[in-house]
Amino acid sequence: KNLEAVTLSKTIEIIEVEAFKGCESLTTFEIPESVEYIGGAVFASSGMTRFTLPERFTEVPYGMFENCQNLTEVILHDGVVSIGGSAFSSCMNLKNVDLPASLEVIQNDAFAFSGLQGKEVEIDGTKMVAFQIPASVQRIEYNVFAECYDLKAIQMLSPVPCSADPWGFPKHTLIFVPKGCYQNYKNAWGYECNWADKNVYVRNNTTWEETVMTLNDDGIAYLRQVLCLPEDAVPSTLKQTTNVQA
């Protein structure tokens, strides 16, 4: 528990499973270029505060930072294809991780019980805090965001819904999808439970050529509440333009 710093030999090729688990005084760690394999839960329950995954690694091992209460920053390079199970679970001070455009799989419990919130993004002209899922993601496994009570919104960047477990998303979290793709997501297996409690906030206008989904007044009020927006905040598409004549 009192280990504060580690200097590894430049000839080491493997860091074994749980090698530094429980090292509460270890806040940073530099992986030598000679290392080719990192075991699971290697920094679990440690004092790690920030970490940058070297570019030669394409996966975040399972449980790598599980229960790292002080972890606030993780940088993943473009090339990472998988985040292992429970990799960031119970990291209560980890508010966001920018997922690379190469990511394909987020395994079970990856962010469960964490303080995940996302970052400020602009959706339909409205600024809000949301966690972004890149279009490259093909599978979201069960309980990925379980008990993430601070996660108010998720923005899916792909027009086509990826494979998702029905318990992959928390029910209190709003899911935002690309314009025109609402029905694709609503009908996709694994997403239906997330729309069940939100249909009341949507007005459906159907014409012969398209279906248009717009928020009603209750829906706007609900968004203000869960996203902590000011009372006068409305989607830009609902704002009226006033023409001023001289």
PDB file of C-alpha atoms in Angstrom:
ATOM      1  CA  LYS A   1       0.000   0.000   0.000  1.00  0.00           C
ATOM      2  CA  ASN A   2       2.914   2.369   0.611  1.00  0.00           C
ATOM      3  CA  LEU A   3       4.516   1.894  -2.818  1.00  0.00           C
ATOM      4  CA  GLU A   4       4.748   5.388  -4.343  1.00  0.00           C
ATOM      5  CA  ALA A   5       6.915   4.927  -7.434  1.00  0.00           C
ATOM      6  CA  VAL A   6       8.085   2.116  -9.703  1.00  0.00           C
ATOM      7  CA  THR A   7      10.929   2.012 -12.196  1.00  0.00           C
ATOM      8  CA  LEU A   8      10.837  -1.115 -14.315  1.00  0.00           C
ATOM      9  CA  SER A   9      13.746  -2.597 -16.211  1.00  0.00           C
ATOM     10  CA  LYS A  10      13.760  -1.751 -19.920  1.00  0.00           C
ATOM     11  CA  THR A  11      13.923  -5.477 -20.681  1.00  0.00           C
ATOM     12  CA  ILE A  12      10.633  -6.433 -19.013  1.00  0.00           C
ATOM     13  CA  GLU A  13       8.089  -7.728 -21.519  1.00  0.00           C
ATOM     14  CA  ILE A  14       5.142  -8.765 -19.298  1.00  0.00           C
ATOM     15  CA  ILE A  15       3.331  -7.077 -16.418  1.00  0.00           C
ATOM     16  CA  GLU A  16       1.362  -9.819 -14.704  1.00  0.00           C
ATOM     17  CA  VAL A  17      -2.269  -9.830 -13.552  1.00  0.00           C
ATOM     18  CA  GLU A  18      -2.899  -7.658 -10.455  1.00  0.00           C
ATOM     19  CA  ALA A  19       0.779  -6.661 -10.340  1.00  0.00           C
ATOM     20  CA  PHE A  20       0.070  -3.336  -8.618  1.00  0.00           C
ATOM     21  CA  LYS A  21      -3.406  -3.993  -7.261  1.00  0.00           C
ATOM     22  CA  GLY A  22      -4.056  -2.219  -3.979  1.00  0.00           C
ATOM     23  CA  CYS A  23      -1.043   0.097  -4.217  1.00  0.00           C
ATOM     24  CA  GLU A  24      -2.916   3.070  -2.809  1.00  0.00           C
ATOM     25  CA  SER A  25       0.089   5.424  -2.845  1.00  0.00           C
ATOM     26  CA  LEU A  26       0.931   4.738  -6.502  1.00  0.00           C
ATOM     27  CA  THR A  27      -0.458   7.706  -8.468  1.00  0.00           C
ATOM     28  CA  THR A  28       1.342   7.512 -11.820  1.00  0.00           C
ATOM     29  CA  PHE A  29       3.048   4.805 -13.824  1.00  0.00           C
ATOM     30  CA  GLU A  30       5.093   4.742 -17.021  1.00  0.00           C
ATOM     31  CA  ILE A  31       5.096   1.537 -19.024  1.00  0.00           C
ATOM     32  CA  PRO A  32       8.495   0.773 -20.609  1.00  0.00           C
ATOM     33  CA  GLU A  33       8.625   0.336 -24.385  1.00  0.00           C
ATOM     34  CA  SER A  34       9.780  -3.257 -23.884  1.00  0.00           C
ATOM     35  CA  VAL A  35       6.442  -4.306 -22.328  1.00  0.00           C
ATOM     36  CA  GLU A  36       4.277  -6.259 -24.761  1.00  0.00           C
ATOM     37  CA  TYR A  37       1.574  -7.568 -22.436  1.00  0.00           C
ATOM     38  CA  ILE A  38      -0.377  -6.080 -19.508  1.00  0.00           C
ATOM     39  CA  GLY A  39      -2.439  -8.394 -17.329  1.00  0.00           C
ATOM     40  CA  GLY A  40      -5.932  -7.718 -16.056  1.00  0.00           C
ATOM     41  CA  ALA A  41      -6.652  -5.642 -12.938  1.00  0.00           C
ATOM     42  CA  VAL A  42      -3.043  -4.490 -12.964  1.00  0.00           C
ATOM     43  CA  PHE A  43      -3.826  -1.156 -11.238  1.00  0.00           C
ATOM     44  CA  ALA A  44      -7.104  -2.109  -9.546  1.00  0.00           C
ATOM     45  CA  SER A  45      -7.775  -0.318  -6.239  1.00  0.00           C
ATOM     46  CA  SER A  46      -4.572   1.686  -6.625  1.00  0.00           C
ATOM     47  CA  GLY A  47      -4.020   5.423  -6.205  1.00  0.00           C
ATOM     48  CA  MET A  48      -3.621   6.083  -9.938  1.00  0.00           C
ATOM     49  CA  THR A  49      -4.785   9.568 -10.919  1.00  0.00           C
ATOM     50  CA  ARG A  50      -4.100   9.640 -14.663  1.00  0.00           C
ATOM     51  CA  PHE A  51      -2.905   7.271 -17.366  1.00  0.00           C
ATOM     52  CA  THR A  52      -2.059   7.296 -21.065  1.00  0.00           C
ATOM     53  CA  LEU A  53      -2.233   3.949 -22.841  1.00  0.00           C
ATOM     54  CA  PRO A  54       0.841   3.452 -25.071  1.00  0.00           C
ATOM     55  CA  GLU A  55       0.037   3.360 -28.770  1.00  0.00           C
ATOM     56  CA  ARG A  56       1.221  -0.217 -29.260  1.00  0.00           C
ATOM     57  CA  PHE A  57      -1.659  -1.584 -27.158  1.00  0.00           C
ATOM     58  CA  THR A  58      -5.021  -2.129 -28.839  1.00  0.00           C
ATOM     59  CA  GLU A  59      -7.003  -3.248 -25.802  1.00  0.00           C
ATOM     60  CA  VAL A  60      -7.665  -1.956 -22.305  1.00  0.00           C
ATOM     61  CA  PRO A  61      -7.339  -5.099 -20.117  1.00  0.00           C
ATOM     62  CA  TYR A  62     -10.241  -6.213 -17.942  1.00  0.00           C
ATOM     63  CA  GLY A  63     -10.411  -4.545 -14.544  1.00  0.00           C
ATOM     64  CA  MET A  64      -7.355  -2.433 -15.325  1.00  0.00           C
ATOM     65  CA  PHE A  65      -8.458   0.500 -13.136  1.00  0.00           C
ATOM     66  CA  GLU A  66     -11.330  -1.041 -11.224  1.00  0.00           C
ATOM     67  CA  ASN A  67     -12.041   0.851  -8.020  1.00  0.00           C
ATOM     68  CA  CYS A  68      -9.387   3.511  -8.630  1.00  0.00           C
ATOM     69  CA  GLN A  69     -11.133   6.248  -6.680  1.00  0.00           C
ATOM     70  CA  ASN A  70      -8.607   8.970  -7.575  1.00  0.00           C
ATOM     71  CA  LEU A  71      -8.502   8.355 -11.327  1.00  0.00           C
ATOM     72  CA  THR A  72      -9.540  11.517 -13.189  1.00  0.00           C
ATOM     73  CA  GLU A  73      -7.947  11.266 -16.639  1.00  0.00           C
ATOM     74  CA  VAL A  74      -7.418   8.443 -19.131  1.00  0.00           C
ATOM     75  CA  ILE A  75      -6.128   8.951 -22.668  1.00  0.00           C
ATOM     76  CA  LEU A  76      -6.805   6.252 -25.253  1.00  0.00           C
ATOM     77  CA  HIS A  77      -5.154   6.555 -28.651  1.00  0.00           C
ATOM     78  CA  ASP A  78      -6.767   5.919 -32.022  1.00  0.00           C
ATOM     79  CA  GLY A  79      -6.101   2.214 -32.528  1.00  0.00           C
ATOM     80  CA  VAL A  80      -7.726   0.850 -29.379  1.00  0.00           C
ATOM     81  CA  VAL A  81     -10.443  -1.622 -30.411  1.00  0.00           C
ATOM     82  CA  SER A  82     -11.662  -3.005 -27.084  1.00  0.00           C
ATOM     83  CA  ILE A  83     -12.294  -1.890 -23.513  1.00  0.00           C
ATOM     84  CA  GLY A  84     -12.238  -4.872 -21.173  1.00  0.00           C
ATOM     85  CA  GLY A  85     -14.858  -5.808 -18.616  1.00  0.00           C
ATOM     86  CA  SER A  86     -14.904  -3.643 -15.462  1.00  0.00           C
ATOM     87  CA  ALA A  87     -11.925  -1.695 -16.816  1.00  0.00           C
ATOM     88  CA  PHE A  88     -13.132   1.553 -15.223  1.00  0.00           C
ATOM     89  CA  SER A  89     -15.838   0.325 -12.867  1.00  0.00           C
ATOM     90  CA  SER A  90     -16.194   2.139  -9.527  1.00  0.00           C
ATOM     91  CA  CYS A  91     -13.895   4.976 -10.662  1.00  0.00           C
ATOM     92  CA  MET A  92     -16.014   7.612  -8.966  1.00  0.00           C
ATOM     93  CA  ASN A  93     -13.937  10.623 -10.035  1.00  0.00           C
ATOM     94  CA  LEU A  94     -13.605   9.643 -13.680  1.00  0.00           C
ATOM     95  CA  LYS A  95     -16.014  12.011 -15.423  1.00  0.00           C
ATOM     96  CA  ASN A  96     -15.178  11.331 -19.065  1.00  0.00           C
ATOM     97  CA  VAL A  97     -13.060   9.229 -21.406  1.00  0.00           C
ATOM     98  CA  ASP A  98     -12.782  10.246 -25.049  1.00  0.00           C
ATOM     99  CA  LEU A  99     -13.380   6.975 -26.861  1.00  0.00           C
ATOM    100  CA  PRO A 100     -11.241   6.613 -30.021  1.00  0.00           C
ATOM    101  CA  ALA A 101     -12.817   6.299 -33.462  1.00  0.00           C
ATOM    102  CA  SER A 102     -11.266   2.825 -33.745  1.00  0.00           C
ATOM    103  CA  LEU A 103     -13.159   1.340 -30.767  1.00  0.00           C
ATOM    104  CA  GLU A 104     -15.305  -1.694 -31.585  1.00  0.00           C
ATOM    105  CA  VAL A 105     -16.283  -3.368 -28.301  1.00  0.00           C
ATOM    106  CA  ILE A 106     -17.131  -2.119 -24.811  1.00  0.00           C
ATOM    107  CA  GLN A 107     -17.254  -5.172 -22.571  1.00  0.00           C
ATOM    108  CA  ASN A 108     -19.495  -5.857 -19.585  1.00  0.00           C
ATOM    109  CA  ASP A 109     -19.408  -3.484 -16.597  1.00  0.00           C
ATOM    110  CA  ALA A 110     -16.708  -1.359 -18.244  1.00  0.00           C
ATOM    111  CA  PHE A 111     -17.906   1.875 -16.596  1.00  0.00           C
ATOM    112  CA  ALA A 112     -20.326   0.453 -14.021  1.00  0.00           C
ATOM    113  CA  PHE A 113     -20.639   2.307 -10.709  1.00  0.00           C
ATOM    114  CA  SER A 114     -18.370   5.088 -11.982  1.00  0.00           C
ATOM    115  CA  GLY A 115     -18.815   8.867 -11.874  1.00  0.00           C
ATOM    116  CA  LEU A 116     -19.049   9.018 -15.670  1.00  0.00           C
ATOM    117  CA  GLN A 117     -20.805  12.111 -17.053  1.00  0.00           C
ATOM    118  CA  GLY A 118     -19.314  12.868 -20.465  1.00  0.00           C
ATOM    119  CA  LYS A 119     -18.240  16.227 -21.831  1.00  0.00           C
ATOM    120  CA  GLU A 120     -19.940  19.332 -23.163  1.00  0.00           C
ATOM    121  CA  VAL A 121     -21.328  18.750 -26.643  1.00  0.00           C
ATOM    122  CA  GLU A 122     -23.841  20.513 -28.850  1.00  0.00           C
ATOM    123  CA  ILE A 123     -26.888  18.517 -29.916  1.00  0.00           C
ATOM    124  CA  ASP A 124     -29.548  20.119 -32.102  1.00  0.00           C
ATOM    125  CA  GLY A 125     -28.199  23.543 -31.197  1.00  0.00           C
ATOM    126  CA  THR A 126     -28.344  22.913 -27.452  1.00  0.00           C
ATOM    127  CA  LYS A 127     -25.209  22.604 -25.348  1.00  0.00           C
ATOM    128  CA  MET A 128     -25.286  19.781 -22.810  1.00  0.00           C
ATOM    129  CA  VAL A 129     -23.045  17.229 -21.116  1.00  0.00           C
ATOM    130  CA  ALA A 130     -23.169  13.825 -22.804  1.00  0.00           C
ATOM    131  CA  PHE A 131     -20.976  10.755 -23.199  1.00  0.00           C
ATOM    132  CA  GLN A 132     -20.165  10.037 -26.851  1.00  0.00           C
ATOM    133  CA  ILE A 133     -20.152   6.567 -28.387  1.00  0.00           C
ATOM    134  CA  PRO A 134     -18.163   6.623 -31.664  1.00  0.00           C
ATOM    135  CA  ALA A 135     -19.655   5.244 -34.865  1.00  0.00           C
ATOM    136  CA  SER A 136     -17.022   2.495 -34.936  1.00  0.00           C
ATOM    137  CA  VAL A 137     -18.490   0.677 -31.894  1.00  0.00           C
ATOM    138  CA  GLN A 138     -20.096  -2.622 -32.912  1.00  0.00           C
ATOM    139  CA  ARG A 139     -21.041  -4.096 -29.526  1.00  0.00           C
ATOM    140  CA  ILE A 140     -21.996  -2.775 -26.100  1.00  0.00           C
ATOM    141  CA  GLU A 141     -22.227  -5.574 -23.549  1.00  0.00           C
ATOM    142  CA  TYR A 142     -24.363  -5.851 -20.412  1.00  0.00           C
ATOM    143  CA  ASN A 143     -24.178  -3.425 -17.509  1.00  0.00           C
ATOM    144  CA  VAL A 144     -21.601  -1.226 -19.226  1.00  0.00           C
ATOM    145  CA  PHE A 145     -23.079   1.885 -17.567  1.00  0.00           C
ATOM    146  CA  ALA A 146     -24.839   0.224 -14.621  1.00  0.00           C
ATOM    147  CA  GLU A 147     -25.492   2.538 -11.671  1.00  0.00           C
ATOM    148  CA  CYS A 148     -23.855   5.512 -13.392  1.00  0.00           C
ATOM    149  CA  TYR A 149     -26.205   7.972 -11.722  1.00  0.00           C
ATOM    150  CA  ASP A 150     -24.375  11.070 -12.997  1.00  0.00           C
ATOM    151  CA  LEU A 151     -24.670   9.930 -16.618  1.00  0.00           C
ATOM    152  CA  LYS A 152     -27.608  11.990 -17.876  1.00  0.00           C
ATOM    153  CA  ALA A 153     -27.137  11.615 -21.629  1.00  0.00           C
ATOM    154  CA  ILE A 154     -25.406   9.407 -24.194  1.00  0.00           C
ATOM    155  CA  GLN A 155     -24.821  10.519 -27.779  1.00  0.00           C
ATOM    156  CA  MET A 156     -24.633   7.736 -30.346  1.00  0.00           C
ATOM    157  CA  LEU A 157     -22.638   8.938 -33.364  1.00  0.00           C
ATOM    158  CA  SER A 158     -23.528   6.074 -35.704  1.00  0.00           C
ATOM    159  CA  PRO A 159     -26.696   6.232 -37.850  1.00  0.00           C
ATOM    160  CA  VAL A 160     -26.918   2.442 -37.491  1.00  0.00           C
ATOM    161  CA  PRO A 161     -27.435   1.022 -33.973  1.00  0.00           C
ATOM    162  CA  CYS A 162     -24.710  -1.326 -32.824  1.00  0.00           C
ATOM    163  CA  SER A 163     -25.385  -4.586 -31.015  1.00  0.00           C
ATOM    164  CA  ALA A 164     -26.337  -3.752 -27.430  1.00  0.00           C
ATOM    165  CA  ASP A 165     -27.394  -5.775 -24.432  1.00  0.00           C
ATOM    166  CA  PRO A 166     -30.808  -4.727 -23.012  1.00  0.00           C
ATOM    167  CA  TRP A 167     -29.111  -3.909 -19.720  1.00  0.00           C
ATOM    168  CA  GLY A 168     -26.285  -1.970 -21.362  1.00  0.00           C
ATOM    169  CA  PHE A 169     -27.837   1.442 -20.708  1.00  0.00           C
ATOM    170  CA  PRO A 170     -29.284   2.843 -17.460  1.00  0.00           C
ATOM    171  CA  LYS A 171     -32.975   3.733 -17.700  1.00  0.00           C
ATOM    172  CA  HIS A 172     -32.469   7.252 -16.349  1.00  0.00           C
ATOM    173  CA  THR A 173     -30.087   8.140 -19.206  1.00  0.00           C
ATOM    174  CA  LEU A 174     -31.340   9.840 -22.365  1.00  0.00           C
ATOM    175  CA  ILE A 175     -30.021   8.493 -25.663  1.00  0.00           C
ATOM    176  CA  PHE A 176     -29.451  10.962 -28.492  1.00  0.00           C
ATOM    177  CA  VAL A 177     -29.035   9.602 -32.025  1.00  0.00           C
ATOM    178  CA  PRO A 178     -28.259  11.194 -35.414  1.00  0.00           C
ATOM    179  CA  LYS A 179     -31.116  13.077 -37.047  1.00  0.00           C
ATOM    180  CA  GLY A 180     -33.482  10.784 -38.911  1.00  0.00           C
ATOM    181  CA  CYS A 181     -32.308   7.632 -37.103  1.00  0.00           C
ATOM    182  CA  TYR A 182     -34.712   7.614 -34.151  1.00  0.00           C
ATOM    183  CA  GLN A 183     -36.872   4.777 -35.456  1.00  0.00           C
ATOM    184  CA  ASN A 184     -33.841   2.638 -36.309  1.00  0.00           C
ATOM    185  CA  TYR A 185     -32.670   2.800 -32.711  1.00  0.00           C
ATOM    186  CA  LYS A 186     -36.107   2.520 -31.140  1.00  0.00           C
ATOM    187  CA  ASN A 187     -36.765  -0.736 -32.992  1.00  0.00           C
ATOM    188  CA  ALA A 188     -33.307  -2.209 -32.398  1.00  0.00           C
ATOM    189  CA  TRP A 189     -32.914  -5.018 -29.868  1.00  0.00           C
ATOM    190  CA  GLY A 190     -31.153  -3.776 -26.779  1.00  0.00           C
ATOM    191  CA  TYR A 191     -32.407  -0.192 -26.991  1.00  0.00           C
ATOM    192  CA  GLU A 192     -36.152  -0.606 -26.530  1.00  0.00           C
ATOM    193  CA  CYS A 193     -36.129  -0.366 -22.742  1.00  0.00           C
ATOM    194  CA  ASN A 194     -34.524   3.065 -22.919  1.00  0.00           C
ATOM    195  CA  TRP A 195     -37.323   4.533 -24.989  1.00  0.00           C
ATOM    196  CA  ALA A 196     -40.178   3.051 -22.953  1.00  0.00           C
ATOM    197  CA  ASP A 197     -40.285   5.831 -20.373  1.00  0.00           C
ATOM    198  CA  LYS A 198     -39.622   8.617 -22.851  1.00  0.00           C
ATOM    199  CA  ASN A 199     -42.364   8.164 -25.466  1.00  0.00           C
ATOM    200  CA  VAL A 200     -44.598  10.494 -23.486  1.00  0.00           C
ATOM    201  CA  TYR A 201     -42.164  13.310 -24.173  1.00  0.00           C
ATOM    202  CA  VAL A 202     -42.252  12.906 -27.943  1.00  0.00           C
ATOM    203  CA  ARG A 203     -44.792  14.153 -30.479  1.00  0.00           C
ATOM    204  CA  ASN A 204     -45.080  12.012 -33.594  1.00  0.00           C
ATOM    205  CA  ASN A 205     -45.970  13.820 -36.859  1.00  0.00           C
ATOM    206  CA  THR A 206     -46.371  11.343 -39.712  1.00  0.00           C
ATOM    207  CA  THR A 207     -46.602  12.199 -43.403  1.00  0.00           C
ATOM    208  CA  TRP A 208     -46.543   9.985 -46.465  1.00  0.00           C
ATOM    209  CA  GLU A 209     -42.818  10.515 -46.928  1.00  0.00           C
ATOM    210  CA  GLU A 210     -41.299  10.731 -43.446  1.00  0.00           C
ATOM    211  CA  THR A 211     -41.824  10.478 -39.718  1.00  0.00           C
ATOM    212  CA  VAL A 212     -40.797  13.528 -37.704  1.00  0.00           C
ATOM    213  CA  MET A 213     -40.226  13.239 -33.952  1.00  0.00           C
ATOM    214  CA  THR A 214     -40.298  16.500 -31.990  1.00  0.00           C
ATOM    215  CA  LEU A 215     -40.349  17.230 -28.257  1.00  0.00           C
ATOM    216  CA  ASN A 216     -43.531  18.477 -26.642  1.00  0.00           C
ATOM    217  CA  ASP A 217     -43.588  20.849 -23.646  1.00  0.00           C
ATOM    218  CA  ASP A 218     -43.337  18.023 -21.113  1.00  0.00           C
ATOM    219  CA  GLY A 219     -40.350  16.622 -22.953  1.00  0.00           C
ATOM    220  CA  ILE A 220     -38.536  19.953 -22.919  1.00  0.00           C
ATOM    221  CA  ALA A 221     -39.205  20.307 -19.185  1.00  0.00           C
ATOM    222  CA  TYR A 222     -37.880  16.788 -18.624  1.00  0.00           C
ATOM    223  CA  LEU A 223     -34.676  17.554 -20.528  1.00  0.00           C
ATOM    224  CA  ARG A 224     -34.120  20.715 -18.493  1.00  0.00           C
ATOM    225  CA  GLN A 225     -34.448  18.700 -15.310  1.00  0.00           C
ATOM    226  CA  VAL A 226     -32.151  15.764 -16.091  1.00  0.00           C
ATOM    227  CA  LEU A 227     -29.546  17.830 -17.959  1.00  0.00           C
ATOM    228  CA  CYS A 228     -29.560  20.684 -15.415  1.00  0.00           C
ATOM    229  CA  LEU A 229     -30.390  23.273 -18.085  1.00  0.00           C
ATOM    230  CA  PRO A 230     -31.766  26.754 -17.341  1.00  0.00           C
ATOM    231  CA  GLU A 231     -35.540  27.220 -17.406  1.00  0.00           C
ATOM    232  CA  ASP A 232     -35.441  29.240 -20.633  1.00  0.00           C
ATOM    233  CA  ALA A 233     -33.411  26.632 -22.569  1.00  0.00           C
ATOM    234  CA  VAL A 234     -35.194  25.223 -25.644  1.00  0.00           C
ATOM    235  CA  PRO A 235     -33.958  23.289 -28.711  1.00  0.00           C
ATOM    236  CA  SER A 236     -32.796  25.660 -31.443  1.00  0.00           C
ATOM    237  CA  THR A 237     -35.280  24.108 -33.872  1.00  0.00           C
ATOM    238  CA  LEU A 238     -38.136  25.365 -31.695  1.00  0.00           C
ATOM    239  CA  LYS A 239     -36.856  28.903 -31.336  1.00  0.00           C
ATOM    240  CA  GLN A 240     -38.851  31.493 -33.242  1.00  0.00           C
ATOM    241  CA  THR A 241     -37.003  33.994 -35.390  1.00  0.00           C
ATOM    242  CA  THR A 242     -38.129  37.596 -35.028  1.00  0.00           C
ATOM    243  CA  ASN A 243     -37.668  39.885 -38.006  1.00  0.00           C
ATOM    244  CA  VAL A 244     -36.926  43.453 -36.989  1.00  0.00           C
ATOM    245  CA  GLN A 245     -37.855  46.065 -39.576  1.00  0.00           C
ATOM    246  CA  ALA A 246     -36.335  49.516 -39.555  1.00  0.00           C
TER     247      ALA A 246
END
